[in-house]
Amino acid sequence: MSLIDITADRGVTTLALDSPATRNALSAPLVAELAEALAACGKDPEVRAVVLTHTGATFSAGADLKAPPGPYAFVDLLRQIVELPKPVVAVVDGHARAGGLGLLGACDIVLASDTSDFALTEVRIGVAPAVISVTLLPKLDQRAAARYYLTGERFGAEQARAMGLVTAPAADLDAVLDGLRAASPQGLRASKRLVTARVLEAFERDAEELVQLSASLFASAEAREGMTAFLERRDPAWRL
């Protein structure tokens, strides 16, 4: 059963994360299938742009704690989105959590409905938004990043736009796609290289260290307690 629903219309291929039963959690199979679909879009001269969206009420709940991808596989997916020679437009109409925000950080344009909400929940299970920092921190307001990294609070679309996570409301999708369809393939490739340069520098500088940090945190006793508490729907031992 496919985990990515693929449709095409006038040069735009839409990839919808399609595992609503798991809230589109980033499992190893979903990450692999998404990477394969993106690679095909990158090679297809008929594809002018990619839309990354979702079925169900959640864009992505973050890493699938029962079947997580390897950290290098997820880093490779994030880099693949950043380096794809076509613009990638994320569209969120619902919830996005943890690693799902890393996907949004990798995309070139992020549109979200006014009812969407977001959270970096890693700190609440004993880990940190380590790997996804490579796509998020170059783009986010530093004060806002500190608040939401440290507290795990939910925040809405308005705050997400103010801090640099979201570009514009989801209602702008048609206008954005019309603009991309009017652009030349060469112009899009060159322009994307300009706007992604800082993020690619972060990959070169920080990715390996962040992968190692993530691995050490997930292997810790606190993380085991946090993940067990999450799966058992109870408070972790450190909750005051």
JSON list of C-alpha atoms in Angstrom, two decimals:
[
{"chain": "A", "resi": 1, "resn": "MET", "atom": "CA", "xyz": [0.00, 0.00, 0.00]},
{"chain": "A", "resi": 2, "resn": "SER", "atom": "CA", "xyz": [1.41, 3.36, -1.05]},
{"chain": "A", "resi": 3, "resn": "LEU", "atom": "CA", "xyz": [2.17, 5.95, 1.64]},
{"chain": "A", "resi": 4, "resn": "ILE", "atom": "CA", "xyz": [2.46, 8.82, -0.86]},
{"chain": "A", "resi": 5, "resn": "ASP", "atom": "CA", "xyz": [-0.46, 9.87, -3.06]},
{"chain": "A", "resi": 6, "resn": "ILE", "atom": "CA", "xyz": [0.85, 11.34, -6.33]},
{"chain": "A", "resi": 7, "resn": "THR", "atom": "CA", "xyz": [-1.15, 13.57, -8.69]},
{"chain": "A", "resi": 8, "resn": "ALA", "atom": "CA", "xyz": [-0.11, 15.92, -11.49]},
{"chain": "A", "resi": 9, "resn": "ASP", "atom": "CA", "xyz": [-1.66, 18.99, -13.05]},
{"chain": "A", "resi": 10, "resn": "ARG", "atom": "CA", "xyz": [-0.14, 21.45, -15.53]},
{"chain": "A", "resi": 11, "resn": "GLY", "atom": "CA", "xyz": [3.48, 20.91, -14.58]},
{"chain": "A", "resi": 12, "resn": "VAL", "atom": "CA", "xyz": [2.89, 20.65, -10.84]},
{"chain": "A", "resi": 13, "resn": "THR", "atom": "CA", "xyz": [3.22, 17.27, -9.12]},
{"chain": "A", "resi": 14, "resn": "THR", "atom": "CA", "xyz": [1.52, 16.97, -5.74]},
{"chain": "A", "resi": 15, "resn": "LEU", "atom": "CA", "xyz": [2.94, 14.50, -3.24]},
{"chain": "A", "resi": 16, "resn": "ALA", "atom": "CA", "xyz": [0.52, 13.93, -0.36]},
{"chain": "A", "resi": 17, "resn": "LEU", "atom": "CA", "xyz": [1.70, 12.09, 2.74]},
{"chain": "A", "resi": 18, "resn": "ASP", "atom": "CA", "xyz": [-1.00, 9.43, 2.88]},
{"chain": "A", "resi": 19, "resn": "SER", "atom": "CA", "xyz": [-0.81, 7.53, 6.14]},
{"chain": "A", "resi": 20, "resn": "PRO", "atom": "CA", "xyz": [-3.58, 9.20, 8.16]},
{"chain": "A", "resi": 21, "resn": "ALA", "atom": "CA", "xyz": [-3.88, 6.22, 10.52]},
{"chain": "A", "resi": 22, "resn": "THR", "atom": "CA", "xyz": [-0.40, 7.07, 11.86]},
{"chain": "A", "resi": 23, "resn": "ARG", "atom": "CA", "xyz": [-0.91, 10.84, 11.51]},
{"chain": "A", "resi": 24, "resn": "ASN", "atom": "CA", "xyz": [1.62, 10.69, 8.68]},
{"chain": "A", "resi": 25, "resn": "ALA", "atom": "CA", "xyz": [4.38, 9.80, 11.13]},
{"chain": "A", "resi": 26, "resn": "LEU", "atom": "CA", "xyz": [7.80, 9.70, 9.50]},
{"chain": "A", "resi": 27, "resn": "SER", "atom": "CA", "xyz": [8.40, 5.96, 9.37]},
{"chain": "A", "resi": 28, "resn": "ALA", "atom": "CA", "xyz": [11.25, 4.36, 7.48]},
{"chain": "A", "resi": 29, "resn": "PRO", "atom": "CA", "xyz": [8.92, 3.23, 4.64]},
{"chain": "A", "resi": 30, "resn": "LEU", "atom": "CA", "xyz": [7.27, 6.66, 4.30]},
{"chain": "A", "resi": 31, "resn": "VAL", "atom": "CA", "xyz": [10.63, 8.46, 4.20]},
{"chain": "A", "resi": 32, "resn": "ALA", "atom": "CA", "xyz": [11.95, 6.02, 1.57]},
{"chain": "A", "resi": 33, "resn": "GLU", "atom": "CA", "xyz": [8.84, 6.35, -0.58]},
{"chain": "A", "resi": 34, "resn": "LEU", "atom": "CA", "xyz": [8.86, 10.14, -0.37]},
{"chain": "A", "resi": 35, "resn": "ALA", "atom": "CA", "xyz": [12.54, 10.22, -1.34]},
{"chain": "A", "resi": 36, "resn": "GLU", "atom": "CA", "xyz": [11.79, 8.03, -4.36]},
{"chain": "A", "resi": 37, "resn": "ALA", "atom": "CA", "xyz": [8.90, 10.26, -5.47]},
{"chain": "A", "resi": 38, "resn": "LEU", "atom": "CA", "xyz": [11.00, 13.41, -5.09]},
{"chain": "A", "resi": 39, "resn": "ALA", "atom": "CA", "xyz": [13.82, 11.88, -7.13]},
{"chain": "A", "resi": 40, "resn": "ALA", "atom": "CA", "xyz": [11.39, 11.11, -9.93]},
{"chain": "A", "resi": 41, "resn": "CYS", "atom": "CA", "xyz": [10.10, 14.70, -9.87]},
{"chain": "A", "resi": 42, "resn": "GLY", "atom": "CA", "xyz": [13.64, 16.04, -10.01]},
{"chain": "A", "resi": 43, "resn": "LYS", "atom": "CA", "xyz": [14.44, 14.05, -13.14]},
{"chain": "A", "resi": 44, "resn": "ASP", "atom": "CA", "xyz": [11.16, 14.72, -14.98]},
{"chain": "A", "resi": 45, "resn": "PRO", "atom": "CA", "xyz": [11.47, 17.70, -17.36]},
{"chain": "A", "resi": 46, "resn": "GLU", "atom": "CA", "xyz": [7.68, 18.05, -17.37]},
{"chain": "A", "resi": 47, "resn": "VAL", "atom": "CA", "xyz": [7.62, 18.84, -13.63]},
{"chain": "A", "resi": 48, "resn": "ARG", "atom": "CA", "xyz": [7.96, 22.57, -12.98]},
{"chain": "A", "resi": 49, "resn": "ALA", "atom": "CA", "xyz": [7.25, 22.43, -9.21]},
{"chain": "A", "resi": 50, "resn": "VAL", "atom": "CA", "xyz": [6.33, 20.04, -6.42]},
{"chain": "A", "resi": 51, "resn": "VAL", "atom": "CA", "xyz": [3.60, 20.49, -3.81]},
{"chain": "A", "resi": 52, "resn": "LEU", "atom": "CA", "xyz": [4.13, 18.55, -0.56]},
{"chain": "A", "resi": 53, "resn": "THR", "atom": "CA", "xyz": [0.92, 18.17, 1.41]},
{"chain": "A", "resi": 54, "resn": "HIS", "atom": "CA", "xyz": [-1.06, 15.56, 3.35]},
{"chain": "A", "resi": 55, "resn": "THR", "atom": "CA", "xyz": [-4.24, 13.57, 3.73]},
{"chain": "A", "resi": 56, "resn": "GLY", "atom": "CA", "xyz": [-6.05, 13.58, 7.06]},
{"chain": "A", "resi": 57, "resn": "ALA", "atom": "CA", "xyz": [-5.89, 16.21, 9.77]},
{"chain": "A", "resi": 58, "resn": "THR", "atom": "CA", "xyz": [-2.12, 16.04, 10.36]},
{"chain": "A", "resi": 59, "resn": "PHE", "atom": "CA", "xyz": [0.66, 17.05, 7.98]},
{"chain": "A", "resi": 60, "resn": "SER", "atom": "CA", "xyz": [3.07, 14.93, 10.02]},
{"chain": "A", "resi": 61, "resn": "ALA", "atom": "CA", "xyz": [3.29, 13.96, 13.67]},
{"chain": "A", "resi": 62, "resn": "GLY", "atom": "CA", "xyz": [7.08, 13.68, 13.43]},
{"chain": "A", "resi": 63, "resn": "ALA", "atom": "CA", "xyz": [9.20, 10.55, 13.73]},
{"chain": "A", "resi": 64, "resn": "ASP", "atom": "CA", "xyz": [7.38, 7.25, 13.95]},
{"chain": "A", "resi": 65, "resn": "LEU", "atom": "CA", "xyz": [8.60, 5.99, 17.32]},
{"chain": "A", "resi": 66, "resn": "LYS", "atom": "CA", "xyz": [7.70, 2.40, 16.41]},
{"chain": "A", "resi": 67, "resn": "ALA", "atom": "CA", "xyz": [9.41, 2.32, 13.01]},
{"chain": "A", "resi": 68, "resn": "PRO", "atom": "CA", "xyz": [11.69, 5.36, 12.77]},
{"chain": "A", "resi": 69, "resn": "PRO", "atom": "CA", "xyz": [13.89, 6.03, 9.77]},
{"chain": "A", "resi": 70, "resn": "GLY", "atom": "CA", "xyz": [17.61, 5.98, 10.26]},
{"chain": "A", "resi": 71, "resn": "PRO", "atom": "CA", "xyz": [18.90, 9.45, 11.12]},
{"chain": "A", "resi": 72, "resn": "TYR", "atom": "CA", "xyz": [21.03, 9.56, 7.97]},
{"chain": "A", "resi": 73, "resn": "ALA", "atom": "CA", "xyz": [18.02, 8.61, 5.84]},
{"chain": "A", "resi": 74, "resn": "PHE", "atom": "CA", "xyz": [16.05, 11.52, 7.27]},
{"chain": "A", "resi": 75, "resn": "VAL", "atom": "CA", "xyz": [18.94, 13.95, 6.84]},
{"chain": "A", "resi": 76, "resn": "ASP", "atom": "CA", "xyz": [19.28, 12.78, 3.24]},
{"chain": "A", "resi": 77, "resn": "LEU", "atom": "CA", "xyz": [15.56, 13.40, 2.67]},
{"chain": "A", "resi": 78, "resn": "LEU", "atom": "CA", "xyz": [15.78, 16.93, 4.05]},
{"chain": "A", "resi": 79, "resn": "ARG", "atom": "CA", "xyz": [18.81, 17.68, 1.89]},
{"chain": "A", "resi": 80, "resn": "GLN", "atom": "CA", "xyz": [17.09, 16.16, -1.14]},
{"chain": "A", "resi": 81, "resn": "ILE", "atom": "CA", "xyz": [14.22, 18.63, -0.77]},
{"chain": "A", "resi": 82, "resn": "VAL", "atom": "CA", "xyz": [16.62, 21.56, -0.40]},
{"chain": "A", "resi": 83, "resn": "GLU", "atom": "CA", "xyz": [18.72, 20.48, -3.38]},
{"chain": "A", "resi": 84, "resn": "LEU", "atom": "CA", "xyz": [15.86, 19.42, -5.66]},
{"chain": "A", "resi": 85, "resn": "PRO", "atom": "CA", "xyz": [16.19, 21.47, -8.88]},
{"chain": "A", "resi": 86, "resn": "LYS", "atom": "CA", "xyz": [12.48, 22.31, -8.68]},
{"chain": "A", "resi": 87, "resn": "PRO", "atom": "CA", "xyz": [10.75, 24.50, -6.08]},
{"chain": "A", "resi": 88, "resn": "VAL", "atom": "CA", "xyz": [8.92, 22.56, -3.35]},
{"chain": "A", "resi": 89, "resn": "VAL", "atom": "CA", "xyz": [5.80, 24.16, -1.89]},
{"chain": "A", "resi": 90, "resn": "ALA", "atom": "CA", "xyz": [4.44, 22.72, 1.37]},
{"chain": "A", "resi": 91, "resn": "VAL", "atom": "CA", "xyz": [0.72, 23.07, 2.11]},
{"chain": "A", "resi": 92, "resn": "VAL", "atom": "CA", "xyz": [-0.46, 22.43, 5.66]},
{"chain": "A", "resi": 93, "resn": "ASP", "atom": "CA", "xyz": [-4.11, 22.23, 6.68]},
{"chain": "A", "resi": 94, "resn": "GLY", "atom": "CA", "xyz": [-4.01, 20.82, 10.18]},
{"chain": "A", "resi": 95, "resn": "HIS", "atom": "CA", "xyz": [-1.32, 19.81, 12.64]},
{"chain": "A", "resi": 96, "resn": "ALA", "atom": "CA", "xyz": [2.45, 19.63, 12.20]},
{"chain": "A", "resi": 97, "resn": "ARG", "atom": "CA", "xyz": [4.75, 18.35, 14.90]},
{"chain": "A", "resi": 98, "resn": "ALA", "atom": "CA", "xyz": [8.47, 17.73, 15.53]},
{"chain": "A", "resi": 99, "resn": "GLY", "atom": "CA", "xyz": [10.13, 16.19, 12.46]},
{"chain": "A", "resi": 100, "resn": "GLY", "atom": "CA", "xyz": [7.24, 17.40, 10.34]},
{"chain": "A", "resi": 101, "resn": "LEU", "atom": "CA", "xyz": [8.53, 20.92, 10.94]},
{"chain": "A", "resi": 102, "resn": "GLY", "atom": "CA", "xyz": [11.89, 19.82, 9.62]},
{"chain": "A", "resi": 103, "resn": "LEU", "atom": "CA", "xyz": [10.19, 18.94, 6.33]},
{"chain": "A", "resi": 104, "resn": "LEU", "atom": "CA", "xyz": [8.59, 22.39, 6.27]},
{"chain": "A", "resi": 105, "resn": "GLY", "atom": "CA", "xyz": [11.96, 24.00, 6.92]},
{"chain": "A", "resi": 106, "resn": "ALA", "atom": "CA", "xyz": [13.40, 22.18, 3.91]},
{"chain": "A", "resi": 107, "resn": "CYS", "atom": "CA", "xyz": [10.66, 23.39, 1.56]},
{"chain": "A", "resi": 108, "resn": "ASP", "atom": "CA", "xyz": [11.06, 26.61, -0.39]},
{"chain": "A", "resi": 109, "resn": "ILE", "atom": "CA", "xyz": [7.58, 28.00, 0.27]},
{"chain": "A", "resi": 110, "resn": "VAL", "atom": "CA", "xyz": [5.25, 26.96, 3.09]},
{"chain": "A", "resi": 111, "resn": "LEU", "atom": "CA", "xyz": [1.54, 27.74, 3.02]},
{"chain": "A", "resi": 112, "resn": "ALA", "atom": "CA", "xyz": [-0.75, 27.00, 5.96]},
{"chain": "A", "resi": 113, "resn": "SER", "atom": "CA", "xyz": [-4.44, 27.39, 6.69]},
{"chain": "A", "resi": 114, "resn": "ASP", "atom": "CA", "xyz": [-5.38, 29.74, 9.51]},
{"chain": "A", "resi": 115, "resn": "THR", "atom": "CA", "xyz": [-6.52, 26.78, 11.62]},
{"chain": "A", "resi": 116, "resn": "SER", "atom": "CA", "xyz": [-3.21, 24.92, 11.37]},
{"chain": "A", "resi": 117, "resn": "ASP", "atom": "CA", "xyz": [-1.00, 24.52, 14.43]},
{"chain": "A", "resi": 118, "resn": "PHE", "atom": "CA", "xyz": [2.58, 23.53, 15.05]},
{"chain": "A", "resi": 119, "resn": "ALA", "atom": "CA", "xyz": [4.83, 22.31, 17.87]},
{"chain": "A", "resi": 120, "resn": "LEU", "atom": "CA", "xyz": [8.40, 21.19, 18.44]},
{"chain": "A", "resi": 121, "resn": "THR", "atom": "CA", "xyz": [7.54, 18.47, 20.95]},
{"chain": "A", "resi": 122, "resn": "GLU", "atom": "CA", "xyz": [10.91, 16.70, 21.16]},
{"chain": "A", "resi": 123, "resn": "VAL", "atom": "CA", "xyz": [11.85, 18.27, 24.50]},
{"chain": "A", "resi": 124, "resn": "ARG", "atom": "CA", "xyz": [8.80, 16.64, 26.09]},
{"chain": "A", "resi": 125, "resn": "ILE", "atom": "CA", "xyz": [10.02, 13.11, 25.35]},
{"chain": "A", "resi": 126, "resn": "GLY", "atom": "CA", "xyz": [13.60, 13.69, 26.47]},
{"chain": "A", "resi": 127, "resn": "VAL", "atom": "CA", "xyz": [15.27, 14.56, 23.17]},
{"chain": "A", "resi": 128, "resn": "ALA", "atom": "CA", "xyz": [15.79, 17.73, 21.10]},
{"chain": "A", "resi": 129, "resn": "PRO", "atom": "CA", "xyz": [14.99, 19.03, 17.59]},
{"chain": "A", "resi": 130, "resn": "ALA", "atom": "CA", "xyz": [18.55, 18.13, 16.61]},
{"chain": "A", "resi": 131, "resn": "VAL", "atom": "CA", "xyz": [18.55, 16.93, 13.01]},
{"chain": "A", "resi": 132, "resn": "ILE", "atom": "CA", "xyz": [15.76, 19.26, 11.91]},
{"chain": "A", "resi": 133, "resn": "SER", "atom": "CA", "xyz": [17.74, 22.23, 13.20]},
{"chain": "A", "resi": 134, "resn": "VAL", "atom": "CA", "xyz": [19.74, 22.07, 9.97]},
{"chain": "A", "resi": 135, "resn": "THR", "atom": "CA", "xyz": [16.70, 23.28, 8.01]},
{"chain": "A", "resi": 136, "resn": "LEU", "atom": "CA", "xyz": [14.93, 25.27, 10.71]},
{"chain": "A", "resi": 137, "resn": "LEU", "atom": "CA", "xyz": [17.52, 27.43, 12.47]},
{"chain": "A", "resi": 138, "resn": "PRO", "atom": "CA", "xyz": [18.77, 29.23, 9.32]},
{"chain": "A", "resi": 139, "resn": "LYS", "atom": "CA", "xyz": [15.18, 30.38, 8.71]},
{"chain": "A", "resi": 140, "resn": "LEU", "atom": "CA", "xyz": [13.58, 30.99, 12.11]},
{"chain": "A", "resi": 141, "resn": "ASP", "atom": "CA", "xyz": [13.61, 34.07, 14.29]},
{"chain": "A", "resi": 142, "resn": "GLN", "atom": "CA", "xyz": [16.06, 33.19, 17.07]},
{"chain": "A", "resi": 143, "resn": "ARG", "atom": "CA", "xyz": [13.89, 34.33, 19.97]},
{"chain": "A", "resi": 144, "resn": "ALA", "atom": "CA", "xyz": [10.88, 32.42, 18.70]},
{"chain": "A", "resi": 145, "resn": "ALA", "atom": "CA", "xyz": [13.01, 29.34, 18.07]},
{"chain": "A", "resi": 146, "resn": "ALA", "atom": "CA", "xyz": [14.29, 29.45, 21.66]},
{"chain": "A", "resi": 147, "resn": "ARG", "atom": "CA", "xyz": [10.77, 29.65, 23.07]},
{"chain": "A", "resi": 148, "resn": "TYR", "atom": "CA", "xyz": [9.29, 26.81, 21.07]},
{"chain": "A", "resi": 149, "resn": "TYR", "atom": "CA", "xyz": [12.37, 24.56, 21.16]},
{"chain": "A", "resi": 150, "resn": "LEU", "atom": "CA", "xyz": [12.47, 24.84, 24.97]},
{"chain": "A", "resi": 151, "resn": "THR", "atom": "CA", "xyz": [8.77, 24.68, 25.87]},
{"chain": "A", "resi": 152, "resn": "GLY", "atom": "CA", "xyz": [7.24, 22.40, 23.24]},
{"chain": "A", "resi": 153, "resn": "GLU", "atom": "CA", "xyz": [4.21, 24.72, 23.18]},
{"chain": "A", "resi": 154, "resn": "ARG", "atom": "CA", "xyz": [1.76, 24.69, 20.32]},
{"chain": "A", "resi": 155, "resn": "PHE", "atom": "CA", "xyz": [1.59, 27.79, 18.16]},
{"chain": "A", "resi": 156, "resn": "GLY", "atom": "CA", "xyz": [-0.71, 28.83, 15.36]},
{"chain": "A", "resi": 157, "resn": "ALA", "atom": "CA", "xyz": [-0.33, 29.88, 11.75]},
{"chain": "A", "resi": 158, "resn": "GLU", "atom": "CA", "xyz": [-0.01, 33.56, 12.60]},
{"chain": "A", "resi": 159, "resn": "GLN", "atom": "CA", "xyz": [2.94, 32.93, 14.92]},
{"chain": "A", "resi": 160, "resn": "ALA", "atom": "CA", "xyz": [4.42, 30.53, 12.37]},
{"chain": "A", "resi": 161, "resn": "ARG", "atom": "CA", "xyz": [4.37, 33.25, 9.73]},
{"chain": "A", "resi": 162, "resn": "ALA", "atom": "CA", "xyz": [5.86, 35.83, 12.09]},
{"chain": "A", "resi": 163, "resn": "MET", "atom": "CA", "xyz": [8.78, 33.55, 13.04]},
{"chain": "A", "resi": 164, "resn": "GLY", "atom": "CA", "xyz": [9.62, 32.52, 9.47]},
{"chain": "A", "resi": 165, "resn": "LEU", "atom": "CA", "xyz": [8.32, 28.95, 9.43]},
{"chain": "A", "resi": 166, "resn": "VAL", "atom": "CA", "xyz": [5.32, 29.70, 7.20]},
{"chain": "A", "resi": 167, "resn": "THR", "atom": "CA", "xyz": [5.41, 31.93, 4.13]},
{"chain": "A", "resi": 168, "resn": "ALA", "atom": "CA", "xyz": [1.74, 32.79, 3.57]},
{"chain": "A", "resi": 169, "resn": "PRO", "atom": "CA", "xyz": [-1.85, 31.55, 4.02]},
{"chain": "A", "resi": 170, "resn": "ALA", "atom": "CA", "xyz": [-2.95, 28.42, 2.17]},
{"chain": "A", "resi": 171, "resn": "ALA", "atom": "CA", "xyz": [-5.37, 30.58, 0.20]},
{"chain": "A", "resi": 172, "resn": "ASP", "atom": "CA", "xyz": [-2.33, 31.89, -1.74]},
{"chain": "A", "resi": 173, "resn": "LEU", "atom": "CA", "xyz": [-1.67, 28.48, -3.34]},
{"chain": "A", "resi": 174, "resn": "ASP", "atom": "CA", "xyz": [-3.18, 29.26, -6.75]},
{"chain": "A", "resi": 175, "resn": "ALA", "atom": "CA", "xyz": [-1.27, 32.53, -6.99]},
{"chain": "A", "resi": 176, "resn": "VAL", "atom": "CA", "xyz": [2.00, 30.83, -6.00]},
{"chain": "A", "resi": 177, "resn": "LEU", "atom": "CA", "xyz": [1.54, 28.04, -8.54]},
{"chain": "A", "resi": 178, "resn": "ASP", "atom": "CA", "xyz": [0.60, 30.51, -11.28]},
{"chain": "A", "resi": 179, "resn": "GLY", "atom": "CA", "xyz": [3.87, 32.33, -10.56]},
{"chain": "A", "resi": 180, "resn": "LEU", "atom": "CA", "xyz": [5.90, 29.11, -10.72]},
{"chain": "A", "resi": 181, "resn": "ARG", "atom": "CA", "xyz": [4.23, 28.04, -13.97]},
{"chain": "A", "resi": 182, "resn": "ALA", "atom": "CA", "xyz": [5.14, 31.41, -15.48]},
{"chain": "A", "resi": 183, "resn": "ALA", "atom": "CA", "xyz": [8.82, 31.06, -14.48]},
{"chain": "A", "resi": 184, "resn": "SER", "atom": "CA", "xyz": [11.45, 29.45, -16.69]},
{"chain": "A", "resi": 185, "resn": "PRO", "atom": "CA", "xyz": [12.97, 26.15, -15.52]},
{"chain": "A", "resi": 186, "resn": "GLN", "atom": "CA", "xyz": [16.46, 27.66, -15.70]},
{"chain": "A", "resi": 187, "resn": "GLY", "atom": "CA", "xyz": [15.37, 30.73, -13.75]},
{"chain": "A", "resi": 188, "resn": "LEU", "atom": "CA", "xyz": [13.80, 28.57, -11.06]},
{"chain": "A", "resi": 189, "resn": "ARG", "atom": "CA", "xyz": [16.91, 26.40, -10.69]},
{"chain": "A", "resi": 190, "resn": "ALA", "atom": "CA", "xyz": [19.22, 29.37, -10.39]},
{"chain": "A", "resi": 191, "resn": "SER", "atom": "CA", "xyz": [16.92, 31.28, -8.04]},
{"chain": "A", "resi": 192, "resn": "LYS", "atom": "CA", "xyz": [16.48, 28.26, -5.79]},
{"chain": "A", "resi": 193, "resn": "ARG", "atom": "CA", "xyz": [20.25, 27.88, -5.48]},
{"chain": "A", "resi": 194, "resn": "LEU", "atom": "CA", "xyz": [20.45, 31.47, -4.27]},
{"chain": "A", "resi": 195, "resn": "VAL", "atom": "CA", "xyz": [17.76, 31.14, -1.58]},
{"chain": "A", "resi": 196, "resn": "THR", "atom": "CA", "xyz": [18.96, 27.74, -0.31]},
{"chain": "A", "resi": 197, "resn": "ALA", "atom": "CA", "xyz": [22.66, 28.58, -0.04]},
{"chain": "A", "resi": 198, "resn": "ARG", "atom": "CA", "xyz": [22.58, 29.26, 3.73]},
{"chain": "A", "resi": 199, "resn": "VAL", "atom": "CA", "xyz": [20.72, 26.03, 4.46]},
{"chain": "A", "resi": 200, "resn": "LEU", "atom": "CA", "xyz": [23.17, 24.00, 2.39]},
{"chain": "A", "resi": 201, "resn": "GLU", "atom": "CA", "xyz": [26.03, 25.62, 4.30]},
{"chain": "A", "resi": 202, "resn": "ALA", "atom": "CA", "xyz": [24.36, 24.41, 7.50]},
{"chain": "A", "resi": 203, "resn": "PHE", "atom": "CA", "xyz": [24.21, 20.86, 6.13]},
{"chain": "A", "resi": 204, "resn": "GLU", "atom": "CA", "xyz": [27.93, 20.93, 5.34]},
{"chain": "A", "resi": 205, "resn": "ARG", "atom": "CA", "xyz": [28.85, 22.42, 8.71]},
{"chain": "A", "resi": 206, "resn": "ASP", "atom": "CA", "xyz": [26.41, 20.83, 11.16]},
{"chain": "A", "resi": 207, "resn": "ALA", "atom": "CA", "xyz": [24.61, 17.75, 9.83]},
{"chain": "A", "resi": 208, "resn": "GLU", "atom": "CA", "xyz": [27.02, 15.08, 11.09]},
{"chain": "A", "resi": 209, "resn": "GLU", "atom": "CA", "xyz": [27.23, 16.59, 14.57]},
{"chain": "A", "resi": 210, "resn": "LEU", "atom": "CA", "xyz": [23.43, 16.87, 14.78]},
{"chain": "A", "resi": 211, "resn": "VAL", "atom": "CA", "xyz": [22.96, 13.26, 13.69]},
{"chain": "A", "resi": 212, "resn": "GLN", "atom": "CA", "xyz": [25.33, 12.12, 16.44]},
{"chain": "A", "resi": 213, "resn": "LEU", "atom": "CA", "xyz": [23.55, 14.31, 19.00]},
{"chain": "A", "resi": 214, "resn": "SER", "atom": "CA", "xyz": [20.19, 12.88, 17.98]},
{"chain": "A", "resi": 215, "resn": "ALA", "atom": "CA", "xyz": [21.46, 9.31, 18.22]},
{"chain": "A", "resi": 216, "resn": "SER", "atom": "CA", "xyz": [22.90, 9.85, 21.69]},
{"chain": "A", "resi": 217, "resn": "LEU", "atom": "CA", "xyz": [19.73, 11.48, 22.97]},
{"chain": "A", "resi": 218, "resn": "PHE", "atom": "CA", "xyz": [17.44, 8.76, 21.61]},
{"chain": "A", "resi": 219, "resn": "ALA", "atom": "CA", "xyz": [19.65, 6.09, 23.22]},
{"chain": "A", "resi": 220, "resn": "SER", "atom": "CA", "xyz": [19.42, 7.71, 26.66]},
{"chain": "A", "resi": 221, "resn": "ALA", "atom": "CA", "xyz": [17.40, 6.54, 29.66]},
{"chain": "A", "resi": 222, "resn": "GLU", "atom": "CA", "xyz": [15.42, 9.80, 29.72]},
{"chain": "A", "resi": 223, "resn": "ALA", "atom": "CA", "xyz": [14.39, 9.36, 26.11]},
{"chain": "A", "resi": 224, "resn": "ARG", "atom": "CA", "xyz": [13.30, 5.76, 26.75]},
{"chain": "A", "resi": 225, "resn": "GLU", "atom": "CA", "xyz": [11.14, 7.01, 29.61]},
{"chain": "A", "resi": 226, "resn": "GLY", "atom": "CA", "xyz": [9.77, 9.85, 27.51]},
{"chain": "A", "resi": 227, "resn": "MET", "atom": "CA", "xyz": [8.89, 7.64, 24.54]},
{"chain": "A", "resi": 228, "resn": "THR", "atom": "CA", "xyz": [7.38, 4.98, 26.78]},
{"chain": "A", "resi": 229, "resn": "ALA", "atom": "CA", "xyz": [5.27, 7.57, 28.57]},
{"chain": "A", "resi": 230, "resn": "PHE", "atom": "CA", "xyz": [4.12, 8.98, 25.22]},
{"chain": "A", "resi": 231, "resn": "LEU", "atom": "CA", "xyz": [3.10, 5.57, 23.91]},
{"chain": "A", "resi": 232, "resn": "GLU", "atom": "CA", "xyz": [1.39, 4.71, 27.21]},
{"chain": "A", "resi": 233, "resn": "ARG", "atom": "CA", "xyz": [-0.38, 8.10, 27.25]},
{"chain": "A", "resi": 234, "resn": "ARG", "atom": "CA", "xyz": [0.93, 9.04, 30.68]},
{"chain": "A", "resi": 235, "resn": "ASP", "atom": "CA", "xyz": [3.14, 11.80, 32.11]},
{"chain": "A", "resi": 236, "resn": "PRO", "atom": "CA", "xyz": [6.88, 11.07, 32.10]},
{"chain": "A", "resi": 237, "resn": "ALA", "atom": "CA", "xyz": [8.66, 10.67, 35.43]},
{"chain": "A", "resi": 238, "resn": "TRP", "atom": "CA", "xyz": [10.14, 14.19, 35.31]},
{"chain": "A", "resi": 239, "resn": "ARG", "atom": "CA", "xyz": [6.80, 15.97, 35.01]},
{"chain": "A", "resi": 240, "resn": "LEU", "atom": "CA", "xyz": [6.39, 18.42, 37.90]}
]
